[in-house]
PDB file of C-alpha atoms in Angstrom:
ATOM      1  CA  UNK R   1     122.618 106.433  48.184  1.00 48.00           C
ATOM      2  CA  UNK R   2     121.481 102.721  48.672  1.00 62.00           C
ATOM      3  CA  UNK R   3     124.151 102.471  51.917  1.00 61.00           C
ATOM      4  CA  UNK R   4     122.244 105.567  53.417  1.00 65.00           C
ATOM      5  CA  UNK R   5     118.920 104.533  52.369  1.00 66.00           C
ATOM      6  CA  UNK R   6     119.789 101.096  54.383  1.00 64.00           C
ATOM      7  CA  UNK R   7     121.242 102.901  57.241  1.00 63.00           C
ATOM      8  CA  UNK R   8     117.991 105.086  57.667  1.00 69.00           C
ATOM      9  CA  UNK R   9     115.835 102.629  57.626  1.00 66.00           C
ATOM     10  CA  UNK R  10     117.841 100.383  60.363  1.00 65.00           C
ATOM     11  CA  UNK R  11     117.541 103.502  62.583  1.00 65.00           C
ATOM     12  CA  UNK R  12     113.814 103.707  62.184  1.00 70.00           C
ATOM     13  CA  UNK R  13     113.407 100.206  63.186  1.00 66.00           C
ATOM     14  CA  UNK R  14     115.698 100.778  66.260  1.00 65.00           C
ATOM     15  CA  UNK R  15     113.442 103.501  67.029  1.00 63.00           C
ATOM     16  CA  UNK R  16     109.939 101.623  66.526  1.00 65.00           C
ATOM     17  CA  UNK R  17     111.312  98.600  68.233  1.00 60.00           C
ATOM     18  CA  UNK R  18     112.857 101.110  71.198  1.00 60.00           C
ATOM     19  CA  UNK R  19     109.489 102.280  71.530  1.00 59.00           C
ATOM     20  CA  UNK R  20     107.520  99.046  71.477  1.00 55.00           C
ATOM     21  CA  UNK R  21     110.031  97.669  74.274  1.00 54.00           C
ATOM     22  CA  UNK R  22     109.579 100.574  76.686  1.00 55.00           C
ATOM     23  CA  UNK R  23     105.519 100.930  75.625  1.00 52.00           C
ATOM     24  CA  UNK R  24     104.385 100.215  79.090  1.00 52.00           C
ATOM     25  CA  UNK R  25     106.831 102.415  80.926  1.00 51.00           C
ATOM     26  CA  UNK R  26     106.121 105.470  78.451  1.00 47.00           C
ATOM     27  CA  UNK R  27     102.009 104.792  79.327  1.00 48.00           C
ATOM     28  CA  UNK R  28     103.035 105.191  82.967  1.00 46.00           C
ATOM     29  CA  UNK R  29     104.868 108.340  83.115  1.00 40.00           C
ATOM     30  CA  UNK R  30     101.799 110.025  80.864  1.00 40.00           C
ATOM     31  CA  UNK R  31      99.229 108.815  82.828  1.00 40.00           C
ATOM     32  CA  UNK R  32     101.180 109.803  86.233  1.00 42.00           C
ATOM     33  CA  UNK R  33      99.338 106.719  87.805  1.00 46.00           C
ATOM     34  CA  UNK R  34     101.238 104.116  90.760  1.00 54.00           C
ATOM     35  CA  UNK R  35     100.579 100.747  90.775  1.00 76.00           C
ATOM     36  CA  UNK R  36     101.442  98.257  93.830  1.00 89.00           C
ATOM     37  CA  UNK R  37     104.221  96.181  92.402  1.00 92.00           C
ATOM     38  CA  UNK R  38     106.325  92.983  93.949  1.00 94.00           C
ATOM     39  CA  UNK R  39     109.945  92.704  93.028  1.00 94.00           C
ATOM     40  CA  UNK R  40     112.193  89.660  92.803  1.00 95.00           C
ATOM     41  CA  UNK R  41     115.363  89.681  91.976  1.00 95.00           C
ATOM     42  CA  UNK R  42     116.277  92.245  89.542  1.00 95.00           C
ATOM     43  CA  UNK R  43     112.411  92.466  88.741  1.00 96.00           C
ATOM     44  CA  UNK R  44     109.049  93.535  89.408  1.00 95.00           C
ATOM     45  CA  UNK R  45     105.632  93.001  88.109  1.00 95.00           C
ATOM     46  CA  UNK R  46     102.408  94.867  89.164  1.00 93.00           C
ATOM     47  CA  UNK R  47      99.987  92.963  92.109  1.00 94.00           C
ATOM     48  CA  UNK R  48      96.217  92.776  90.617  1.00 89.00           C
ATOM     49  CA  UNK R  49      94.201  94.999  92.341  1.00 85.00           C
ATOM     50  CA  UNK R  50      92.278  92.529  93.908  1.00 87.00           C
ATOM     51  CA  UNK R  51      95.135  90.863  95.461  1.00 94.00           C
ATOM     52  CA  UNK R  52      97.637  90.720  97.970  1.00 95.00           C
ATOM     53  CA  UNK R  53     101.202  89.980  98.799  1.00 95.00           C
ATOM     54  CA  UNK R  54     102.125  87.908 101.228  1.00 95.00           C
ATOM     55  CA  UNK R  55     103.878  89.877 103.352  1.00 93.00           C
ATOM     56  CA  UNK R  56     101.036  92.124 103.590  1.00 93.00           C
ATOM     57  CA  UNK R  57      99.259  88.946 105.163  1.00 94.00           C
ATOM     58  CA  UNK R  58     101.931  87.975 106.903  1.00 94.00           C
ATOM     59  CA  UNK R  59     101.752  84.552 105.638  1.00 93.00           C
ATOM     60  CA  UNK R  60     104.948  84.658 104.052  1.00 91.00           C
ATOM     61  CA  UNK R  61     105.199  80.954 105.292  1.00 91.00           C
ATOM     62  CA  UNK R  62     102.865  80.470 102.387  1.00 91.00           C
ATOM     63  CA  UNK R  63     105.161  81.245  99.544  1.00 93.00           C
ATOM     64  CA  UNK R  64     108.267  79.616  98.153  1.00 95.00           C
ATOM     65  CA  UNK R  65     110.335  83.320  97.444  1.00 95.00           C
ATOM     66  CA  UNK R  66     110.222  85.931 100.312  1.00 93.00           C
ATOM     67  CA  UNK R  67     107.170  87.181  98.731  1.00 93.00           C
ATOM     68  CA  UNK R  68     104.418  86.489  96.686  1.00 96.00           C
ATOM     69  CA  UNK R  69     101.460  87.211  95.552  1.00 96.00           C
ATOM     70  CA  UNK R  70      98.190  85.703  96.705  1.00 96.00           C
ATOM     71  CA  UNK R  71      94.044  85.753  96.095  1.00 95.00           C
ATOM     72  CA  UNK R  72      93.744  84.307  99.560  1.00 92.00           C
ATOM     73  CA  UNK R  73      93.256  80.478  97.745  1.00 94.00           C
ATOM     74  CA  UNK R  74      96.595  80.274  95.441  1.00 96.00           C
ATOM     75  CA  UNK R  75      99.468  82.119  96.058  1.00 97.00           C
ATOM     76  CA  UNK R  76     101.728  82.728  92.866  1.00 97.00           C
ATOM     77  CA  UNK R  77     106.271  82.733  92.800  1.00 98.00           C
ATOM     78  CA  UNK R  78     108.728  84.581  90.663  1.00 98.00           C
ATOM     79  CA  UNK R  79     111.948  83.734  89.929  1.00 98.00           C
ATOM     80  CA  UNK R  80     114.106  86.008  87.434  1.00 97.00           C
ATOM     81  CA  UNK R  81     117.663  84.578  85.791  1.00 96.00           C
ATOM     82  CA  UNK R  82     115.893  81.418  85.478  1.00 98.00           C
ATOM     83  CA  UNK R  83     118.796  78.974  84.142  1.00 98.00           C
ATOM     84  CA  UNK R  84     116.975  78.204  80.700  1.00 98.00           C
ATOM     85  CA  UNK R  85     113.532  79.671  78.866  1.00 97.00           C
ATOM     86  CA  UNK R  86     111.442  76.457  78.576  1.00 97.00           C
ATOM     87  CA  UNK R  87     111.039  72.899  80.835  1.00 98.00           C
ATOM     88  CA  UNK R  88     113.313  70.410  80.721  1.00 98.00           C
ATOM     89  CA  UNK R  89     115.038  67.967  83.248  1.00 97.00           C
ATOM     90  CA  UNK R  90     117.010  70.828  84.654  1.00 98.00           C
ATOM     91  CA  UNK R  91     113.592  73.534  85.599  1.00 98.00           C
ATOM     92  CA  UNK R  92     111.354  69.922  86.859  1.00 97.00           C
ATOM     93  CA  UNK R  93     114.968  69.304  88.938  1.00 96.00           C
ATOM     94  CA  UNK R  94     114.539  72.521  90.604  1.00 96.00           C
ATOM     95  CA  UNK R  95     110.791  72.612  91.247  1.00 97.00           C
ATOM     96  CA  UNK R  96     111.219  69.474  92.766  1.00 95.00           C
ATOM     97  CA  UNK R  97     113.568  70.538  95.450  1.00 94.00           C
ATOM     98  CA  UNK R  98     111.297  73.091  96.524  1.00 94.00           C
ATOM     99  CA  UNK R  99     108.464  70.226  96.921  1.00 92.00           C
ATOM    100  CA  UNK R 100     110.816  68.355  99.687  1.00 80.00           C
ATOM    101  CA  UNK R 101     111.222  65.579  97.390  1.00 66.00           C
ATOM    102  CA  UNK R 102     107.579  64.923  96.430  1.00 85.00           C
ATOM    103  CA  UNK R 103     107.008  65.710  93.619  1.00 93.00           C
ATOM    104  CA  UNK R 104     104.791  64.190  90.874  1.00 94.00           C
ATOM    105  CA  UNK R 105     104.478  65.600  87.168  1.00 97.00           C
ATOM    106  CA  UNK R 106     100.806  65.278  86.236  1.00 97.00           C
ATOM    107  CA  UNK R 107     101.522  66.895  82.429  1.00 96.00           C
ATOM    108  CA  UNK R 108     103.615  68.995  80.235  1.00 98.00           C
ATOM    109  CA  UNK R 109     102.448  71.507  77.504  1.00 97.00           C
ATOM    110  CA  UNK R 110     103.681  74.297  75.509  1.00 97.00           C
ATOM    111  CA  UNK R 111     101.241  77.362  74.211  1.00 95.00           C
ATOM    112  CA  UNK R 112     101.851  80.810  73.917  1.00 96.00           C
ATOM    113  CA  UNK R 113     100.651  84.001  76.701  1.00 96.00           C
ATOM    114  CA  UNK R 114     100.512  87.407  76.305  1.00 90.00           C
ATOM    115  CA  UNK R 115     102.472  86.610  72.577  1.00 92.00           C
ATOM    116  CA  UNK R 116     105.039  84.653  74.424  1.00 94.00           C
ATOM    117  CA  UNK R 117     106.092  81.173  73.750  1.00 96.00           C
ATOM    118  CA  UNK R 118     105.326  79.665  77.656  1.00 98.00           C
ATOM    119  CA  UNK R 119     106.442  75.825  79.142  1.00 98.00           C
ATOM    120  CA  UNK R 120     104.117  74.484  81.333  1.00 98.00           C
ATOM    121  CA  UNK R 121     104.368  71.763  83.720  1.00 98.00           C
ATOM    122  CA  UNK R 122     101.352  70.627  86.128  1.00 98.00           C
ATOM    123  CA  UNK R 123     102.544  69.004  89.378  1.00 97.00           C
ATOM    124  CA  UNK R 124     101.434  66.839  92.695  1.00 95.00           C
ATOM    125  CA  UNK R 125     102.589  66.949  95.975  1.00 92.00           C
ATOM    126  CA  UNK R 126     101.125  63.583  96.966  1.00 86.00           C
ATOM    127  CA  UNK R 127     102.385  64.215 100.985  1.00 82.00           C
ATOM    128  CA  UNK R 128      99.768  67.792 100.630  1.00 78.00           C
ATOM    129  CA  UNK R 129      96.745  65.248  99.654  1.00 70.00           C
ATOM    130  CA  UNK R 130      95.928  64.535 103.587  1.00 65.00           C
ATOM    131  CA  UNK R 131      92.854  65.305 105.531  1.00 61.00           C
ATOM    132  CA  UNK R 132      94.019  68.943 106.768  1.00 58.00           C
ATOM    133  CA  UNK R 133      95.441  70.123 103.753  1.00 61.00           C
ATOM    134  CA  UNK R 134      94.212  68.807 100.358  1.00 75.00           C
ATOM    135  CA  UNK R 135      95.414  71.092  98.083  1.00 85.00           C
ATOM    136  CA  UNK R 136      98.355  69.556  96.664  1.00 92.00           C
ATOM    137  CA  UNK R 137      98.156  70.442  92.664  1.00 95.00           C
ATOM    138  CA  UNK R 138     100.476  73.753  90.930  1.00 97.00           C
ATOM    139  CA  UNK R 139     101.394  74.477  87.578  1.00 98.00           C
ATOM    140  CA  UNK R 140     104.470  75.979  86.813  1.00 98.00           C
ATOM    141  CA  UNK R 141     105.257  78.461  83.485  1.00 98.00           C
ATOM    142  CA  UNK R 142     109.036  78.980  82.135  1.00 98.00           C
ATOM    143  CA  UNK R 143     109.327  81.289  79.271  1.00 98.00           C
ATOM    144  CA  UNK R 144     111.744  84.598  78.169  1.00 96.00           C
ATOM    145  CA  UNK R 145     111.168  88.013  78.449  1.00 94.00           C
ATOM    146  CA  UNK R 146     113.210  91.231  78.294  1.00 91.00           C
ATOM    147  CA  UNK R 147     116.893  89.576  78.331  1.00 90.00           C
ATOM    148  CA  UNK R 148     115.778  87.649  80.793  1.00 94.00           C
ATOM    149  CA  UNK R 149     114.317  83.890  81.793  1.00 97.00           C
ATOM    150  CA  UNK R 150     111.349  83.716  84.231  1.00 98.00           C
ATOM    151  CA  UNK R 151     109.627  81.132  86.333  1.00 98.00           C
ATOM    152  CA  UNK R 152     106.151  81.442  87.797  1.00 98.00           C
ATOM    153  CA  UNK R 153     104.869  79.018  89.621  1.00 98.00           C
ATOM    154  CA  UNK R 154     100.498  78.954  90.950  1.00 98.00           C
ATOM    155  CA  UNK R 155     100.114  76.967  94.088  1.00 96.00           C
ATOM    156  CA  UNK R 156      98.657  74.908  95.255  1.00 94.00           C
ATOM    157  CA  UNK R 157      94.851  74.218  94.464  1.00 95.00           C
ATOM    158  CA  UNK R 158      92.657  70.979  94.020  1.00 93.00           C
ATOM    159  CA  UNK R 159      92.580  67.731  91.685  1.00 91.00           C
ATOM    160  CA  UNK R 160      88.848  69.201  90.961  1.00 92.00           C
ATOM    161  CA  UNK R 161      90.112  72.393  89.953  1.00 95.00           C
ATOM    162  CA  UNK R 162      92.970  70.682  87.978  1.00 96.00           C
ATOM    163  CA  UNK R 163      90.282  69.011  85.901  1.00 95.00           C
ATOM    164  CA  UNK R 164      88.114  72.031  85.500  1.00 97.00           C
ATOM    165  CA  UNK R 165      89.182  73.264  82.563  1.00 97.00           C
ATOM    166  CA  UNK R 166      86.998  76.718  83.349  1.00 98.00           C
ATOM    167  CA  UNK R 167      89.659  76.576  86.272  1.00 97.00           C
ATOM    168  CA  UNK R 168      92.420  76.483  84.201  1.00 97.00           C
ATOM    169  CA  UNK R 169      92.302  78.780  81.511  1.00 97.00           C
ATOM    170  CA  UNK R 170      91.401  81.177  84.251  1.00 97.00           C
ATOM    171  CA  UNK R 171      94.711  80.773  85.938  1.00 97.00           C
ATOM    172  CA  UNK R 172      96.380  80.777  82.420  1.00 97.00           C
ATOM    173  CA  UNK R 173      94.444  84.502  81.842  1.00 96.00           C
ATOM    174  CA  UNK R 174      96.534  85.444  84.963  1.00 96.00           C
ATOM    175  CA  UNK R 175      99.504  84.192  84.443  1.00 97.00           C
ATOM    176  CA  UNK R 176      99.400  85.921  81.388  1.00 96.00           C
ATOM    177  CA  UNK R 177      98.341  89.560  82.269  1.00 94.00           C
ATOM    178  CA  UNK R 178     101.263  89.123  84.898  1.00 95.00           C
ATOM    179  CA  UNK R 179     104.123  88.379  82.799  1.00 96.00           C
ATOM    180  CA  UNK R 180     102.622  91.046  80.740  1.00 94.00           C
ATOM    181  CA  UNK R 181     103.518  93.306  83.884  1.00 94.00           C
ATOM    182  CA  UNK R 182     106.940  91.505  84.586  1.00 95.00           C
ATOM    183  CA  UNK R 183     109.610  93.895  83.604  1.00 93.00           C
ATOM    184  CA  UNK R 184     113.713  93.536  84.077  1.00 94.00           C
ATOM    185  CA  UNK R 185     114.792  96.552  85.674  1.00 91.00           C
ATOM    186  CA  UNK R 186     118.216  95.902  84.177  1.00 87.00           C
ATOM    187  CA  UNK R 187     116.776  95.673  80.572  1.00 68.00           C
ATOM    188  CA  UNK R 188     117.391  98.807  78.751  1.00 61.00           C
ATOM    189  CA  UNK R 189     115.506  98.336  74.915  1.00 58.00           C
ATOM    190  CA  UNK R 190     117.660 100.672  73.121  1.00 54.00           C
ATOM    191  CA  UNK R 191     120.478  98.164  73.617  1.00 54.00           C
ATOM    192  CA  UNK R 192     118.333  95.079  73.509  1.00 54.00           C
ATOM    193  CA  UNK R 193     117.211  96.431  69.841  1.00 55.00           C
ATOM    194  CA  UNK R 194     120.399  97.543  68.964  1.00 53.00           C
ATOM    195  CA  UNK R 195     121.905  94.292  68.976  1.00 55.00           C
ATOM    196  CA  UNK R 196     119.183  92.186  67.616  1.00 54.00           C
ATOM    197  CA  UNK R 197     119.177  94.856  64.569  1.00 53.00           C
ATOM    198  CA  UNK R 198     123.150  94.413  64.211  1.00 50.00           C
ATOM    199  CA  UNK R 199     122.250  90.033  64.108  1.00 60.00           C
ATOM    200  CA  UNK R 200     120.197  90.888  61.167  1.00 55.00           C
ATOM    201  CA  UNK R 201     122.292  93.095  59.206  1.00 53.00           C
ATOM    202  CA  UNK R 202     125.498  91.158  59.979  1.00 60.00           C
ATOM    203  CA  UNK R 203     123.369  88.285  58.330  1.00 57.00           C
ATOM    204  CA  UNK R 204     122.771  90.277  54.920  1.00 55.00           C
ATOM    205  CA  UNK R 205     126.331  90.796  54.305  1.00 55.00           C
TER     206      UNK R 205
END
């Protein structure tokens, strides 16, 4: 009786988790809406409504993938299969390649958005600080989400907005409410569940 007690209960917590992974899909398909969305890789996330993508504005010169999304001022990348889920040498090595070489890290944190342990890493590229383009400070954010590593990167905006805090958090509130809308199109959360459940209970015997 205790062996089927145990068994019943993993299966509800398959199903609960099942549910909480596919949460956003479910509210979708009930409420019938569409959303514009931008997909990388084997991703997509959902543009603000406020925003555009850079292909829309043809300024796909702009952006570092073949399309991002932009408020007209910064224009935010995505990169899925990211090669590890926070900063170390290895992400800074290949944010730096996409800066031509210059490349200056201003400061490192860790916090947590949208319930999600996040790396951060603020940058320079002293060759954008010139008199026709001044804008030379991004901030890039590695973390894991659905199987999956991701890399967002905001670019580029001013050493006055990098020390306006007000400035900050604000691009922090929308990094977050985007990875909340990045989704892996190859993550299925039945399986995903599954298999962290089976870690567990292989752990208790």
């Amino acid at each position: 009786m205790r062996n089927q007690e145990k068994l019943m209960g993993i299966l509800i917590i398959i199903l609960i988790l099942f549910i909480a992974s596919n949460i956003n899909g479910i509210n979708s398909f009930l409420s019938g809406t569409t959303e514009k969305t931008i997909e990388f890789g084997h991703s997509a996330s959902v543009v603000p409504a406020p925003w555009n993508t850079t292909k829309e504005l043809n300024q796909t010169n702009m952006s570092k993938t073949p399309d991002a999304i932009t408020n007209k001022y910064v224009y935010i990348d995505h990169w899925d299969d990211w090669p590890e889920d926070h900063i170390t040498s290895i992400s800074e090595a290949k944010f730096r390649d996409m800066e031509n070489g210059s490349y200056k890290v201003l400061k490192n944190e860790n916090s947590t958005l949208s319930g999600v342990p996040v790396s951060k890493q603020y940058f320079s590229n002293p060759s954008k600080d010139n008199n026709q383009s001044w804008s030379h400070v991004g901030v890039s954010y590695v973390f894991p989400k659905e199987d999956s590593n991701y890399a967002v990167q905001v670019h580029y905006f001013t050493s006055p907005d990098y020390n306006n805090t007000t400035f900050l958090k604000e691009i922090d509130d929308c990094v977050g409410a985007d990875m909340e809308n990045i989704h892996n199109k190859n993550f299925n959360g039945f399986i995903s569940a599954a298999n962290h459940i089976y870690q567990i209970v292989s752990g208790l015997f």
